[in-house]
Amino acid sequence: MTGIKGSRAPHIIVNFKTYIEATGKRAVQLAKIANQVSKDSGVTIAVAPQFTDLKSVTEAVEIPVFSQHVDSIKPGAYTGHILAEAVKAAGASGTILNHSERRIKISEIEEALSLARISDLATLVCTDTPGVSAAVASLNPDMIAIEPPDLIGTGVAVSKARPELITNAIKRIRSVNNLVDILCGAGVSTPEDVLKALELGTRGVLVSSSVVKGLNPGQLLENMTDEILRSK
Ligand code: G3P
């Protein structure tokens, strides 16, 4: 299992989305907090800032930094698009694809995966159903994050509210792919939500609002990593 290169631990990936609390200088501050918690705990934490913050974040931290998307385009005349090579040049080590707030067609997922691989970017594809998870698993991304859109940002964790979605998706994924790392996300807000996700058979979580908009992101991440370490 090598979803994030060089790491075998369960993962926490913090998606900064376009929250103002994680934009510009505040993106760097939050990434530094995640970096410190990861260093202290030994648990892999990755962050996914906006494209415009990639370079300043990658220069400030040692943890993996992901972009939130790349387009299925090659270098050339594509104004306004996001090039995998540019994301790599900004220092990122991976990319999210097909987040429910940035859905793309399956053909674009396939093309973007291949372009990300050429640029040596780890890939995390979001999926919302067991069927879509299996379809994406057949394309061999490094990681899949199962995220039902209706729970995103609610504070109601998928791991507690919809455990059967995760276990069914895991079964369907494993019927076509034994290697891909499986994570889940949507509403994950507490250390117990993370533990539940691990108990259901995932390798970690994709989180956003609870950390980014929380009063004490460092404390919450620390509590989450404590739970991960206790579960080992
Ligand atoms: O990418 C993670 C995300 O969609 C989940 O968001 O705010 O429910 O943790 P949130």
PDB file of C-alpha atoms and ligand atoms in Angstrom:
ATOM      1  CA  MET A   1       0.000   0.000   0.000  1.00  0.00           C
ATOM      2  CA  THR A   2       1.783   3.084  -1.157  1.00  0.00           C
ATOM      3  CA  GLY A   3      -0.960   5.663  -1.645  1.00  0.00           C
ATOM      4  CA  ILE A   4       1.323   8.451  -0.544  1.00  0.00           C
ATOM      5  CA  LYS A   5       4.833   7.645  -1.647  1.00  0.00           C
ATOM      6  CA  GLY A   6       7.103   6.325   1.068  1.00  0.00           C
ATOM      7  CA  SER A   7       4.348   5.985   3.645  1.00  0.00           C
ATOM      8  CA  ARG A   8       2.496   2.992   5.020  1.00  0.00           C
ATOM      9  CA  ALA A   9       0.516   4.627   7.827  1.00  0.00           C
ATOM     10  CA  PRO A  10      -3.152   5.476   7.691  1.00  0.00           C
ATOM     11  CA  HIS A  11      -3.556   8.901   6.216  1.00  0.00           C
ATOM     12  CA  ILE A  12      -5.336  12.117   6.959  1.00  0.00           C
ATOM     13  CA  ILE A  13      -5.709  14.373   3.950  1.00  0.00           C
ATOM     14  CA  VAL A  14      -6.905  17.902   4.659  1.00  0.00           C
ATOM     15  CA  ASN A  15      -8.655  19.533   1.710  1.00  0.00           C
ATOM     16  CA  PHE A  16      -8.407  23.323   2.047  1.00  0.00           C
ATOM     17  CA  LYS A  17     -11.118  23.817  -0.649  1.00  0.00           C
ATOM     18  CA  THR A  18     -11.619  27.564  -1.183  1.00  0.00           C
ATOM     19  CA  TYR A  19     -12.209  28.382   2.454  1.00  0.00           C
ATOM     20  CA  ILE A  20     -10.909  31.822   3.375  1.00  0.00           C
ATOM     21  CA  GLU A  21      -9.480  30.310   6.575  1.00  0.00           C
ATOM     22  CA  ALA A  22      -7.050  28.362   4.359  1.00  0.00           C
ATOM     23  CA  THR A  23      -6.263  30.903   1.650  1.00  0.00           C
ATOM     24  CA  GLY A  24      -2.972  32.737   1.048  1.00  0.00           C
ATOM     25  CA  LYS A  25      -0.893  33.178   4.216  1.00  0.00           C
ATOM     26  CA  ARG A  26      -3.498  31.245   6.154  1.00  0.00           C
ATOM     27  CA  ALA A  27      -2.948  28.239   3.863  1.00  0.00           C
ATOM     28  CA  VAL A  28       0.731  28.260   4.797  1.00  0.00           C
ATOM     29  CA  GLN A  29      -0.088  28.601   8.509  1.00  0.00           C
ATOM     30  CA  LEU A  30      -2.516  25.679   8.435  1.00  0.00           C
ATOM     31  CA  ALA A  31      -0.129  23.524   6.426  1.00  0.00           C
ATOM     32  CA  LYS A  32       2.612  24.226   8.984  1.00  0.00           C
ATOM     33  CA  ILE A  33       0.287  23.091  11.773  1.00  0.00           C
ATOM     34  CA  ALA A  34      -0.455  19.841   9.876  1.00  0.00           C
ATOM     35  CA  ASN A  35       3.266  19.425   9.252  1.00  0.00           C
ATOM     36  CA  GLN A  36       4.050  19.714  12.979  1.00  0.00           C
ATOM     37  CA  VAL A  37       1.320  17.258  14.008  1.00  0.00           C
ATOM     38  CA  SER A  38       2.528  14.784  11.401  1.00  0.00           C
ATOM     39  CA  LYS A  39       6.118  15.147  12.577  1.00  0.00           C
ATOM     40  CA  ASP A  40       5.197  14.727  16.250  1.00  0.00           C
ATOM     41  CA  SER A  41       2.886  11.745  15.707  1.00  0.00           C
ATOM     42  CA  GLY A  42       4.535   9.957  12.810  1.00  0.00           C
ATOM     43  CA  VAL A  43       1.122   9.765  11.100  1.00  0.00           C
ATOM     44  CA  THR A  44       1.073  10.856   7.473  1.00  0.00           C
ATOM     45  CA  ILE A  45      -0.968  14.003   6.963  1.00  0.00           C
ATOM     46  CA  ALA A  46      -1.253  15.563   3.507  1.00  0.00           C
ATOM     47  CA  VAL A  47      -2.756  18.934   2.636  1.00  0.00           C
ATOM     48  CA  ALA A  48      -4.553  20.112  -0.500  1.00  0.00           C
ATOM     49  CA  PRO A  49      -4.418  23.917  -0.830  1.00  0.00           C
ATOM     50  CA  GLN A  50      -5.695  25.975  -3.752  1.00  0.00           C
ATOM     51  CA  PHE A  51      -3.505  26.045  -6.879  1.00  0.00           C
ATOM     52  CA  THR A  52      -2.378  29.603  -6.177  1.00  0.00           C
ATOM     53  CA  ASP A  53      -1.051  28.543  -2.773  1.00  0.00           C
ATOM     54  CA  LEU A  54       0.709  25.354  -3.887  1.00  0.00           C
ATOM     55  CA  LYS A  55       4.168  26.828  -4.215  1.00  0.00           C
ATOM     56  CA  SER A  56       4.199  28.779  -0.961  1.00  0.00           C
ATOM     57  CA  VAL A  57       2.848  25.754   0.900  1.00  0.00           C
ATOM     58  CA  THR A  58       5.276  23.236  -0.611  1.00  0.00           C
ATOM     59  CA  GLU A  59       8.159  25.566   0.240  1.00  0.00           C
ATOM     60  CA  ALA A  60       7.024  25.769   3.873  1.00  0.00           C
ATOM     61  CA  VAL A  61       6.376  22.111   4.746  1.00  0.00           C
ATOM     62  CA  GLU A  62       7.758  18.604   4.350  1.00  0.00           C
ATOM     63  CA  ILE A  63       4.432  16.721   4.320  1.00  0.00           C
ATOM     64  CA  PRO A  64       2.847  15.704   0.990  1.00  0.00           C
ATOM     65  CA  VAL A  65       0.994  18.528  -0.754  1.00  0.00           C
ATOM     66  CA  PHE A  66      -1.779  17.714  -3.227  1.00  0.00           C
ATOM     67  CA  SER A  67      -3.527  19.896  -5.751  1.00  0.00           C
ATOM     68  CA  GLN A  68      -7.321  19.816  -5.688  1.00  0.00           C
ATOM     69  CA  HIS A  69      -7.604  18.924  -9.399  1.00  0.00           C
ATOM     70  CA  VAL A  70      -5.675  18.718 -12.639  1.00  0.00           C
ATOM     71  CA  ASP A  71      -7.176  18.987 -16.105  1.00  0.00           C
ATOM     72  CA  SER A  72      -6.828  16.268 -18.720  1.00  0.00           C
ATOM     73  CA  ILE A  73      -4.718  18.468 -20.971  1.00  0.00           C
ATOM     74  CA  LYS A  74      -1.166  18.368 -22.266  1.00  0.00           C
ATOM     75  CA  PRO A  75       1.121  21.416 -22.420  1.00  0.00           C
ATOM     76  CA  GLY A  76      -0.153  23.823 -25.071  1.00  0.00           C
ATOM     77  CA  ALA A  77      -2.900  26.347 -25.697  1.00  0.00           C
ATOM     78  CA  TYR A  78      -5.398  25.705 -22.878  1.00  0.00           C
ATOM     79  CA  THR A  79      -6.034  29.067 -21.213  1.00  0.00           C
ATOM     80  CA  GLY A  80      -7.348  28.780 -17.687  1.00  0.00           C
ATOM     81  CA  HIS A  81      -6.631  25.074 -17.337  1.00  0.00           C
ATOM     82  CA  ILE A  82      -4.499  23.285 -14.750  1.00  0.00           C
ATOM     83  CA  LEU A  83      -1.549  21.358 -16.122  1.00  0.00           C
ATOM     84  CA  ALA A  84      -0.190  18.333 -14.213  1.00  0.00           C
ATOM     85  CA  GLU A  85       3.398  19.413 -15.009  1.00  0.00           C
ATOM     86  CA  ALA A  86       2.691  22.853 -13.501  1.00  0.00           C
ATOM     87  CA  VAL A  87       1.335  21.303 -10.322  1.00  0.00           C
ATOM     88  CA  LYS A  88       4.458  19.131 -10.094  1.00  0.00           C
ATOM     89  CA  ALA A  89       6.695  22.143 -10.781  1.00  0.00           C
ATOM     90  CA  ALA A  90       4.997  23.966  -7.894  1.00  0.00           C
ATOM     91  CA  GLY A  91       6.283  21.195  -5.626  1.00  0.00           C
ATOM     92  CA  ALA A  92       3.122  19.100  -5.208  1.00  0.00           C
ATOM     93  CA  SER A  93       3.452  15.349  -4.850  1.00  0.00           C
ATOM     94  CA  GLY A  94      -0.105  14.412  -5.728  1.00  0.00           C
ATOM     95  CA  THR A  95      -3.515  15.499  -6.885  1.00  0.00           C
ATOM     96  CA  ILE A  96      -7.154  14.975  -6.029  1.00  0.00           C
ATOM     97  CA  LEU A  97      -9.371  14.154  -9.017  1.00  0.00           C
ATOM     98  CA  ASN A  98     -13.158  14.086  -9.418  1.00  0.00           C
ATOM     99  CA  HIS A  99     -13.993  15.723  -6.086  1.00  0.00           C
ATOM    100  CA  SER A 100     -17.769  16.082  -5.891  1.00  0.00           C
ATOM    101  CA  GLU A 101     -17.266  19.863  -6.063  1.00  0.00           C
ATOM    102  CA  ARG A 102     -15.141  19.382  -9.213  1.00  0.00           C
ATOM    103  CA  ARG A 103     -16.647  16.395 -10.990  1.00  0.00           C
ATOM    104  CA  ILE A 104     -15.209  15.203 -14.308  1.00  0.00           C
ATOM    105  CA  LYS A 105     -16.260  12.537 -16.793  1.00  0.00           C
ATOM    106  CA  ILE A 106     -14.844   9.012 -16.461  1.00  0.00           C
ATOM    107  CA  SER A 107     -12.928   9.502 -19.722  1.00  0.00           C
ATOM    108  CA  GLU A 108     -11.335  12.632 -18.231  1.00  0.00           C
ATOM    109  CA  ILE A 109     -10.477  10.742 -15.039  1.00  0.00           C
ATOM    110  CA  GLU A 110      -8.662   8.129 -17.113  1.00  0.00           C
ATOM    111  CA  GLU A 111      -6.743  10.748 -19.095  1.00  0.00           C
ATOM    112  CA  ALA A 112      -5.921  12.868 -16.021  1.00  0.00           C
ATOM    113  CA  LEU A 113      -4.666   9.751 -14.194  1.00  0.00           C
ATOM    114  CA  SER A 114      -2.310   8.965 -17.006  1.00  0.00           C
ATOM    115  CA  LEU A 115      -1.044  12.572 -17.199  1.00  0.00           C
ATOM    116  CA  ALA A 116      -0.587  12.694 -13.412  1.00  0.00           C
ATOM    117  CA  ARG A 117       1.433   9.476 -13.555  1.00  0.00           C
ATOM    118  CA  ILE A 118       3.670  10.907 -16.266  1.00  0.00           C
ATOM    119  CA  SER A 119       4.299  13.890 -13.964  1.00  0.00           C
ATOM    120  CA  ASP A 120       4.961  11.556 -11.024  1.00  0.00           C
ATOM    121  CA  LEU A 121       1.979  12.823  -9.035  1.00  0.00           C
ATOM    122  CA  ALA A 122       0.183  10.456  -6.649  1.00  0.00           C
ATOM    123  CA  THR A 123      -3.527  10.277  -7.441  1.00  0.00           C
ATOM    124  CA  LEU A 124      -6.561  10.363  -5.163  1.00  0.00           C
ATOM    125  CA  VAL A 125      -9.890   9.972  -6.962  1.00  0.00           C
ATOM    126  CA  CYS A 126     -13.148  10.753  -5.149  1.00  0.00           C
ATOM    127  CA  THR A 127     -16.186   8.542  -5.722  1.00  0.00           C
ATOM    128  CA  ASP A 128     -19.713   8.598  -4.382  1.00  0.00           C
ATOM    129  CA  THR A 129     -21.200   5.121  -4.920  1.00  0.00           C
ATOM    130  CA  PRO A 130     -19.943   1.507  -4.865  1.00  0.00           C
ATOM    131  CA  GLY A 131     -20.427   1.243  -8.651  1.00  0.00           C
ATOM    132  CA  VAL A 132     -18.473   4.396  -9.434  1.00  0.00           C
ATOM    133  CA  SER A 133     -15.811   3.295  -6.932  1.00  0.00           C
ATOM    134  CA  ALA A 134     -15.379  -0.013  -8.798  1.00  0.00           C
ATOM    135  CA  ALA A 135     -15.250   1.764 -12.175  1.00  0.00           C
ATOM    136  CA  VAL A 136     -12.562   4.139 -10.887  1.00  0.00           C
ATOM    137  CA  ALA A 137     -10.658   1.285  -9.185  1.00  0.00           C
ATOM    138  CA  SER A 138     -10.324  -0.409 -12.581  1.00  0.00           C
ATOM    139  CA  LEU A 139      -8.318   2.653 -13.715  1.00  0.00           C
ATOM    140  CA  ASN A 140      -5.692   1.997 -10.993  1.00  0.00           C
ATOM    141  CA  PRO A 141      -5.407   5.292  -9.096  1.00  0.00           C
ATOM    142  CA  ASP A 142      -3.156   5.276  -6.015  1.00  0.00           C
ATOM    143  CA  MET A 143      -6.067   6.130  -3.713  1.00  0.00           C
ATOM    144  CA  ILE A 144      -9.848   6.308  -3.787  1.00  0.00           C
ATOM    145  CA  ALA A 145     -11.828   8.435  -1.314  1.00  0.00           C
ATOM    146  CA  ILE A 146     -15.476   7.428  -0.938  1.00  0.00           C
ATOM    147  CA  GLU A 147     -17.463  10.610  -0.279  1.00  0.00           C
ATOM    148  CA  PRO A 148     -21.263  10.924  -0.429  1.00  0.00           C
ATOM    149  CA  PRO A 149     -21.838  14.580  -1.423  1.00  0.00           C
ATOM    150  CA  ASP A 150     -24.908  15.047   0.760  1.00  0.00           C
ATOM    151  CA  LEU A 151     -22.858  14.588   3.958  1.00  0.00           C
ATOM    152  CA  ILE A 152     -20.046  16.950   2.962  1.00  0.00           C
ATOM    153  CA  GLY A 153     -19.779  19.908   5.332  1.00  0.00           C
ATOM    154  CA  THR A 154     -22.567  18.617   7.587  1.00  0.00           C
ATOM    155  CA  GLY A 155     -20.461  17.414  10.513  1.00  0.00           C
ATOM    156  CA  VAL A 156     -22.299  14.084  10.197  1.00  0.00           C
ATOM    157  CA  ALA A 157     -19.574  11.553   9.412  1.00  0.00           C
ATOM    158  CA  VAL A 158     -20.018   9.105   6.571  1.00  0.00           C
ATOM    159  CA  SER A 159     -18.234   6.482   8.680  1.00  0.00           C
ATOM    160  CA  LYS A 160     -20.986   6.678  11.306  1.00  0.00           C
ATOM    161  CA  ALA A 161     -24.032   7.656   9.241  1.00  0.00           C
ATOM    162  CA  ARG A 162     -23.459   5.503   6.138  1.00  0.00           C
ATOM    163  CA  PRO A 163     -21.128   2.609   7.135  1.00  0.00           C
ATOM    164  CA  GLU A 164     -22.774   0.246   4.617  1.00  0.00           C
ATOM    165  CA  LEU A 165     -21.853   2.611   1.770  1.00  0.00           C
ATOM    166  CA  ILE A 166     -18.207   2.283   2.725  1.00  0.00           C
ATOM    167  CA  THR A 167     -18.206  -1.480   3.248  1.00  0.00           C
ATOM    168  CA  ASN A 168     -20.115  -2.061  -0.025  1.00  0.00           C
ATOM    169  CA  ALA A 169     -17.771   0.245  -1.912  1.00  0.00           C
ATOM    170  CA  ILE A 170     -14.725  -1.518  -0.420  1.00  0.00           C
ATOM    171  CA  LYS A 171     -16.116  -4.902  -1.570  1.00  0.00           C
ATOM    172  CA  ARG A 172     -16.730  -3.620  -5.100  1.00  0.00           C
ATOM    173  CA  ILE A 173     -13.297  -1.982  -5.265  1.00  0.00           C
ATOM    174  CA  ARG A 174     -11.528  -5.118  -4.040  1.00  0.00           C
ATOM    175  CA  SER A 175     -13.319  -7.203  -6.680  1.00  0.00           C
ATOM    176  CA  VAL A 176     -11.284  -5.350  -9.316  1.00  0.00           C
ATOM    177  CA  ASN A 177      -8.279  -3.893  -7.491  1.00  0.00           C
ATOM    178  CA  ASN A 178      -6.354  -5.245  -4.500  1.00  0.00           C
ATOM    179  CA  LEU A 179      -3.782  -2.503  -4.263  1.00  0.00           C
ATOM    180  CA  VAL A 180      -5.526   0.855  -4.269  1.00  0.00           C
ATOM    181  CA  ASP A 181      -5.590   2.600  -0.870  1.00  0.00           C
ATOM    182  CA  ILE A 182      -9.166   3.321   0.205  1.00  0.00           C
ATOM    183  CA  LEU A 183     -10.109   6.381   2.249  1.00  0.00           C
ATOM    184  CA  CYS A 184     -13.439   7.952   3.058  1.00  0.00           C
ATOM    185  CA  GLY A 185     -14.665  11.434   3.708  1.00  0.00           C
ATOM    186  CA  ALA A 186     -17.678  13.709   4.249  1.00  0.00           C
ATOM    187  CA  GLY A 187     -18.602  15.061   7.635  1.00  0.00           C
ATOM    188  CA  VAL A 188     -15.571  13.569   9.394  1.00  0.00           C
ATOM    189  CA  SER A 189     -15.215  15.784  12.466  1.00  0.00           C
ATOM    190  CA  THR A 190     -14.002  13.829  15.474  1.00  0.00           C
ATOM    191  CA  PRO A 191     -11.290  11.305  16.385  1.00  0.00           C
ATOM    192  CA  GLU A 192     -14.076   8.712  16.789  1.00  0.00           C
ATOM    193  CA  ASP A 193     -15.185   9.337  13.175  1.00  0.00           C
ATOM    194  CA  VAL A 194     -11.630   8.565  12.067  1.00  0.00           C
ATOM    195  CA  LEU A 195     -11.467   5.411  14.195  1.00  0.00           C
ATOM    196  CA  LYS A 196     -14.790   4.237  12.764  1.00  0.00           C
ATOM    197  CA  ALA A 197     -13.465   4.800   9.232  1.00  0.00           C
ATOM    198  CA  LEU A 198     -10.448   2.619  10.001  1.00  0.00           C
ATOM    199  CA  GLU A 199     -12.628  -0.056  11.598  1.00  0.00           C
ATOM    200  CA  LEU A 200     -14.710  -0.218   8.420  1.00  0.00           C
ATOM    201  CA  GLY A 201     -11.566  -1.109   6.490  1.00  0.00           C
ATOM    202  CA  THR A 202     -10.331   2.208   5.126  1.00  0.00           C
ATOM    203  CA  ARG A 203      -6.761   3.456   5.413  1.00  0.00           C
ATOM    204  CA  GLY A 204      -7.688   6.979   6.430  1.00  0.00           C
ATOM    205  CA  VAL A 205      -9.858  10.013   5.845  1.00  0.00           C
ATOM    206  CA  LEU A 206     -10.268  13.037   3.621  1.00  0.00           C
ATOM    207  CA  VAL A 207     -11.379  15.930   5.839  1.00  0.00           C
ATOM    208  CA  SER A 208     -12.068  19.592   5.341  1.00  0.00           C
ATOM    209  CA  SER A 209     -14.385  21.884   7.296  1.00  0.00           C
ATOM    210  CA  SER A 210     -13.884  20.388  10.769  1.00  0.00           C
ATOM    211  CA  VAL A 211     -10.150  21.086  10.516  1.00  0.00           C
ATOM    212  CA  VAL A 212     -10.050  24.154   8.259  1.00  0.00           C
ATOM    213  CA  LYS A 213     -12.885  26.041   9.946  1.00  0.00           C
ATOM    214  CA  GLY A 214     -12.400  24.604  13.427  1.00  0.00           C
ATOM    215  CA  LEU A 215     -11.293  26.695  16.399  1.00  0.00           C
ATOM    216  CA  ASN A 216      -8.158  24.644  17.004  1.00  0.00           C
ATOM    217  CA  PRO A 217      -7.066  22.697  13.901  1.00  0.00           C
ATOM    218  CA  GLY A 218      -3.809  21.571  15.529  1.00  0.00           C
ATOM    219  CA  GLN A 219      -5.563  20.067  18.543  1.00  0.00           C
ATOM    220  CA  LEU A 220      -8.156  18.310  16.378  1.00  0.00           C
ATOM    221  CA  LEU A 221      -5.496  16.841  14.082  1.00  0.00           C
ATOM    222  CA  GLU A 222      -3.489  15.758  17.113  1.00  0.00           C
ATOM    223  CA  ASN A 223      -6.533  14.037  18.615  1.00  0.00           C
ATOM    224  CA  MET A 224      -7.195  12.318  15.271  1.00  0.00           C
ATOM    225  CA  THR A 225      -3.617  11.078  15.002  1.00  0.00           C
ATOM    226  CA  ASP A 226      -3.774   9.825  18.636  1.00  0.00           C
ATOM    227  CA  GLU A 227      -6.797   7.732  17.680  1.00  0.00           C
ATOM    228  CA  ILE A 228      -5.005   6.366  14.618  1.00  0.00           C
ATOM    229  CA  LEU A 229      -1.986   5.395  16.712  1.00  0.00           C
ATOM    230  CA  ARG A 230      -4.208   3.765  19.362  1.00  0.00           C
ATOM    231  CA  SER A 231      -5.942   1.704  16.671  1.00  0.00           C
ATOM    232  CA  LYS A 232      -2.687   0.107  15.507  1.00  0.00           C
TER     233      LYS A 232
HETATM  234  O1  G3P B   1     -12.637  16.736   0.467  1.00  0.00           O
HETATM  235  C1  G3P B   1     -13.163  16.491   1.720  1.00  0.00           C
HETATM  236  C2  G3P B   1     -14.544  16.905   1.817  1.00  0.00           C
HETATM  237  O2  G3P B   1     -15.321  16.915   0.681  1.00  0.00           O
HETATM  238  C3  G3P B   1     -15.250  16.584   3.060  1.00  0.00           C
HETATM  239  O3  G3P B   1     -15.609  17.825   3.537  1.00  0.00           O
HETATM  240  O4  G3P B   1     -16.146  19.474   5.217  1.00  0.00           O
HETATM  241  O5  G3P B   1     -17.362  17.284   5.177  1.00  0.00           O
HETATM  242  O6  G3P B   1     -14.960  17.359   5.884  1.00  0.00           O
HETATM  243  P1  G3P B   1     -16.046  17.989   5.043  1.00  0.00           P
END
